[in-house]
Amino acid sequence: MVLLTRRDAINARITSKNKILAVLLTGVVFLIVPILIIILDPIHLIIKYKLRLTKGSILYELLQQEMQAGRLSVYVFNITNSERFLSGEDYKLKVEEIGPFVFQEYRWYEDLEPSEDGTRMAMTAKVRTEFIPEESLADPKDVILRLPNLPLLSSASLLSNYPSFIRSAFNLMITPLGAKPFLNLDVHNFLWGYNNPIIKILNGLAPGVVYFDSFGLLDRLYDNTSDYRIEVGATDKDRFEIKWVKKYRHIKMGGIEDVEESIQTFNNTYEAEGYPPNLTPEVPINFYRLGICRTFALQYIGSRIMDYGGEALIYTISNDTFMGEVDPITLKPYPYGVIDISKCYYGLPFVLSKSHFIDSDPILRERLDGLNPDRDVHINEVAIDRRVSVTYKTKLSLQVSMMVDDVSFNSMTKMLSNTVIPIAYARVANQK
Ligand SMILES: *[C@@H]1O[C@H](CO)[C@@H](O)[C@H](O)[C@H]1NC(C)=O
Ligand SMILES: *[C@@H]1O[C@H](CO)[C@@H](O)[C@H](O)[C@H]1NC(C)=O
Ligand SMILES: *[C@@H]1O[C@H](CO)[C@@H](O)[C@H](O)[C@H]1NC(C)=O
Ligand SMILES: *[C@@H]1O[C@H](CO)[C@@H](O)[C@H](O)[C@H]1NC(C)=O
């Protein structure tokens, strides 16, 4: 009875305070929650009640509003001895990180659709980025670096196991282009894509592999020619647990047609914001980031009192995540420390690792100079508030590299056969 009255009172307040609460929470949906709880405990109840993920709930409305998400600091590896390496004078490729180039991510969801029984919610995840000049080294358009020719190297790598007549055709077709394995390119084009004839040629020789003419590192990650539809749990037990992700590609033929491209299903996997209520270190959780197409197992490493006064469970990416990977083409095992992300890059031979190959097989650095695997600089940590199971702080530092296969069939690329080329890394920080 007492409880009922309390709830009634809360309900009345919710109606009158809906607007204020919505404003309070906008843009900081999950972030401010733990802080509010510390300050005003009754609000805890309101939030618990109103943060249900059902049609018309505050959370339902908030998910559709654009909110600030991760801040991405990108560092690109400049190659400083390309000529000496190609001539065979230098055994090690010298790299130097240049950055940061800082981008702010904004995320929101569209077309929210509760399942019939109300236990799940499907929605289309949207993301856009904005360049933050005042935190960046310079305008990416003004920074010209010596960079690997990713279209050339990845095409050659991809074709390394194709029949020899196809490889010969590739050699014939690219010779007149005068493509070199390293080129001078500004960072903007490198990240966001430039039209590339080699990708067109690859498209012709290995149809269906790649469907784009331009190639950029982030451009692929934030590929806005595709939509990601995700379904998450909406009950108290599994709120925000990802059930599946479907990728749709827009194909323009007169109008826009959606083609379902792939579907992934998951267990115990979350999209980095909310985790199951009453989270304890024993509960297995995985982390998924749209665009990366792989999940990361989180490993509990301890708890800490955070600056807002609440206790957070601290997780890092489990070492297991980076174990037991194989080259998808040759099926040869990769050294530990990398995971294959070729699926996110249309079969091109990219891998993800901790930045500067921290906690990785030293063989990955054997032919590289200039890496500095410092654990204190490259932190991978997720802090989740214990009381409400929402992420308070995320810090990730991950690197993309290319695993070049045996590309000796092409005279331009042969010196780079079986090498690992670090391309760029990004630190993602998310503080609520
Ligand atoms: C990148 O490396 C090239 C040598 O390959 C060098 O000339 C250039 O100055 C470097 N750029 C930066 C920004 O350090
Ligand atoms: C995709 O992003 C590019 C560059 O930001 C933009 O010009 C284009 O209009 C976007 N396309 C869609 C379908 O949103
Ligand atoms: C999820 O768990 C179920 C039952 O344990 C299993 O059959 C299924 O293969 C798992 N799915 C994934 C994607 O791991
Ligand atoms: C991962 O492995 C490295 C050694 O390779 C070790 O120092 C580190 O503590 C491990 N991380 C975790 C979370 O177990």
XYZ file of N, CA, C and O in Angstrom, residues 354-416:
252
model
N 45.732 -4.491 -30.513
C 45.958 -3.377 -29.613
C 47.003 -2.467 -30.275
O 47.835 -2.936 -31.062
N 46.949 -1.177 -29.941
C 47.838 -0.220 -30.611
C 49.300 -0.560 -30.373
O 49.679 -1.011 -29.291
N 50.102 -0.367 -31.386
C 51.543 -0.631 -31.348
C 51.828 -2.096 -30.999
O 52.887 -2.417 -30.482
N 50.870 -2.954 -31.251
C 51.002 -4.402 -31.003
C 51.344 -4.736 -29.556
O 52.136 -5.646 -29.278
N 50.724 -4.008 -28.633
C 50.856 -4.345 -27.212
C 50.268 -5.740 -27.004
O 49.279 -6.106 -27.637
N 50.843 -6.514 -26.100
C 50.366 -7.865 -25.774
C 50.267 -8.759 -27.002
O 49.408 -9.645 -27.068
N 51.106 -8.524 -27.974
C 51.033 -9.308 -29.207
C 52.343 -10.067 -29.419
O 53.378 -9.722 -28.840
N 52.282 -11.057 -30.272
C 53.459 -11.823 -30.642
C 54.534 -10.866 -31.188
O 54.265 -10.125 -32.138
N 55.744 -10.905 -30.613
C 56.802 -9.980 -31.067
C 57.123 -10.131 -32.552
O 57.657 -9.206 -33.169
N 56.744 -11.267 -33.122
C 57.045 -11.479 -34.542
C 56.350 -10.425 -35.411
O 56.814 -10.081 -36.499
N 55.257 -9.875 -34.903
C 54.539 -8.862 -35.662
C 55.375 -7.592 -35.835
O 55.179 -6.823 -36.772
N 56.323 -7.394 -34.911
C 57.137 -6.176 -34.970
C 58.521 -6.443 -35.549
O 59.345 -5.542 -35.625
N 58.742 -7.690 -35.952
C 60.089 -8.084 -36.342
C 60.652 -7.215 -37.468
O 61.834 -6.885 -37.480
N 59.817 -6.832 -38.402
C 60.323 -6.042 -39.522
C 59.845 -4.591 -39.457
O 59.675 -3.931 -40.462
N 59.607 -4.121 -38.230
C 59.123 -2.746 -38.056
C 59.985 -1.987 -37.072
O 60.419 -2.530 -36.059
N 60.209 -0.753 -37.383
C 60.908 0.157 -36.483
C 59.962 1.313 -36.178
O 59.233 1.736 -37.064
N 60.018 1.798 -34.944
C 59.244 3.009 -34.651
C 57.980 2.764 -33.854
O 57.260 3.704 -33.548
N 57.706 1.500 -33.544
C 56.545 1.241 -32.689
C 56.974 1.351 -31.234
O 58.115 1.082 -30.871
N 56.044 1.746 -30.403
C 56.356 1.952 -28.992
C 55.206 1.408 -28.146
O 54.302 2.151 -27.770
N 55.225 0.098 -27.901
C 54.083 -0.520 -27.207
C 54.047 -0.188 -25.715
O 54.576 -0.929 -24.901
N 53.440 0.931 -25.388
C 53.413 1.411 -24.012
C 52.000 1.247 -23.435
O 51.067 1.912 -23.872
N 51.885 0.368 -22.440
C 50.561 0.074 -21.857
C 49.919 1.285 -21.200
O 48.707 1.365 -21.101
N 50.752 2.201 -20.674
C 50.183 3.360 -19.978
C 49.606 4.382 -20.953
O 48.803 5.232 -20.590
N 50.053 4.323 -22.183
C 49.554 5.267 -23.180
C 48.336 4.693 -23.889
O 47.361 5.391 -24.140
N 48.407 3.414 -24.183
C 47.342 2.793 -24.973
C 46.475 1.929 -24.073
O 46.729 0.741 -23.887
N 45.474 2.575 -23.507
C 44.655 1.925 -22.496
C 43.383 1.361 -23.121
O 42.745 2.022 -23.945
N 43.065 0.144 -22.745
C 41.774 -0.426 -23.136
C 41.005 -0.712 -21.859
O 41.331 -1.643 -21.129
N 40.009 0.117 -21.593
C 39.323 0.003 -20.318
C 37.874 0.452 -20.443
O 37.588 1.473 -21.053
N 37.005 -0.320 -19.858
C 35.598 0.048 -19.827
C 35.175 0.081 -18.364
O 35.383 -0.899 -17.647
N 34.639 1.211 -17.920
C 34.187 1.337 -16.527
C 32.669 1.367 -16.523
O 32.050 2.232 -17.142
N 32.082 0.399 -15.824
C 30.619 0.277 -15.816
C 30.110 0.511 -14.400
O 30.570 -0.152 -13.464
N 29.188 1.448 -14.245
C 28.661 1.731 -12.911
C 27.987 0.489 -12.351
O 27.146 -0.126 -12.992
N 28.356 0.150 -11.105
C 27.858 -1.097 -10.538
C 26.360 -1.050 -10.254
O 25.655 -2.033 -10.418
N 25.870 0.121 -9.852
C 24.471 0.167 -9.437
C 23.502 0.119 -10.601
O 22.446 -0.487 -10.515
N 23.834 0.801 -11.682
C 22.865 0.857 -12.775
C 23.340 0.150 -14.038
O 22.646 0.139 -15.041
N 24.546 -0.419 -13.994
C 25.050 -1.200 -15.131
C 25.105 -0.409 -16.433
O 24.791 -0.937 -17.493
N 25.434 0.859 -16.327
C 25.646 1.612 -17.569
C 27.118 2.030 -17.634
O 27.772 2.192 -16.617
N 27.585 2.177 -18.864
C 28.986 2.529 -19.049
C 29.211 3.963 -18.624
O 28.514 4.864 -19.078
N 30.186 4.158 -17.761
C 30.507 5.520 -17.349
C 31.639 6.060 -18.203
O 31.668 7.224 -18.572
N 32.568 5.189 -18.537
C 33.753 5.657 -19.236
C 34.287 4.527 -20.097
O 34.358 3.392 -19.656
N 34.650 4.847 -21.320
C 35.278 3.857 -22.186
C 36.561 4.456 -22.718
O 36.572 5.611 -23.126
N 37.611 3.663 -22.718
C 38.858 4.098 -23.326
C 39.374 2.924 -24.121
O 39.669 1.876 -23.546
N 39.471 3.087 -25.412
C 39.984 1.998 -26.231
C 41.101 2.541 -27.101
O 41.110 3.717 -27.449
N 42.036 1.691 -27.420
C 43.096 2.085 -28.334
C 43.396 0.891 -29.228
O 43.962 -0.102 -28.780
N 42.960 0.979 -30.458
C 43.052 -0.167 -31.357
C 43.659 0.243 -32.695
O 43.463 1.367 -33.156
N 44.361 -0.694 -33.268
C 45.135 -0.408 -34.478
C 44.683 -1.282 -35.648
O 44.340 -2.442 -35.462
N 44.717 -0.700 -36.820
C 44.444 -1.469 -38.036
C 45.757 -1.653 -38.790
O 46.521 -0.704 -38.954
N 46.009 -2.882 -39.195
C 47.214 -3.172 -39.976
C 46.819 -4.023 -41.164
O 45.750 -4.628 -41.178
N 47.726 -4.085 -42.136
C 47.460 -4.960 -43.262
C 48.405 -6.152 -43.200
O 49.594 -6.001 -42.945
N 47.861 -7.337 -43.383
C 48.675 -8.547 -43.462
C 48.838 -8.852 -44.946
O 47.894 -9.295 -45.601
N 50.010 -8.573 -45.440
C 50.230 -8.780 -46.870
C 50.628 -10.239 -47.092
O 51.561 -10.732 -46.473
N 49.901 -10.894 -47.982
C 50.209 -12.290 -48.295
C 51.415 -12.362 -49.229
O 52.099 -11.368 -49.430
N 51.614 -13.517 -49.832
C 52.685 -13.665 -50.813
C 52.276 -12.933 -52.094
O 51.466 -13.419 -52.870
N 52.837 -11.743 -52.272
C 52.458 -10.938 -53.439
C 53.635 -10.825 -54.408
O 53.788 -9.842 -55.124
N 54.467 -11.874 -54.422
C 55.668 -11.812 -55.262
C 55.336 -11.924 -56.750
O 56.193 -11.702 -57.589
N 54.070 -12.254 -57.066
C 53.708 -12.359 -58.485
C 53.706 -10.998 -59.174
O 53.694 -10.898 -60.387
N 53.702 -9.933 -58.390
C 53.709 -8.594 -58.979
C 55.026 -7.910 -58.636
O 55.422 -7.837 -57.475
N 55.695 -7.390 -59.681
C 57.045 -6.860 -59.450
C 57.021 -5.645 -58.521
O 57.986 -5.376 -57.817
N 55.926 -4.912 -58.528
C 55.833 -3.729 -57.684
C 55.706 -4.087 -56.193
O 56.213 -3.389 -55.331
N 55.002 -5.145 -55.947
C 54.660 -5.432 -54.553
C 55.560 -6.490 -53.909
O 55.480 -6.709 -52.711
N 56.411 -7.132 -54.723
C 57.064 -8.346 -54.207
C 57.901 -8.135 -52.949
O 57.963 -9.008 -52.095
N 58.492 -6.935 -52.804
C 59.309 -6.703 -51.603
C 58.465 -6.697 -50.330
O 58.997 -6.767 -49.232
N 57.178 -6.571 -50.495
C 56.323 -6.486 -49.306
C 55.630 -7.812 -48.989
O 54.755 -7.868 -48.116
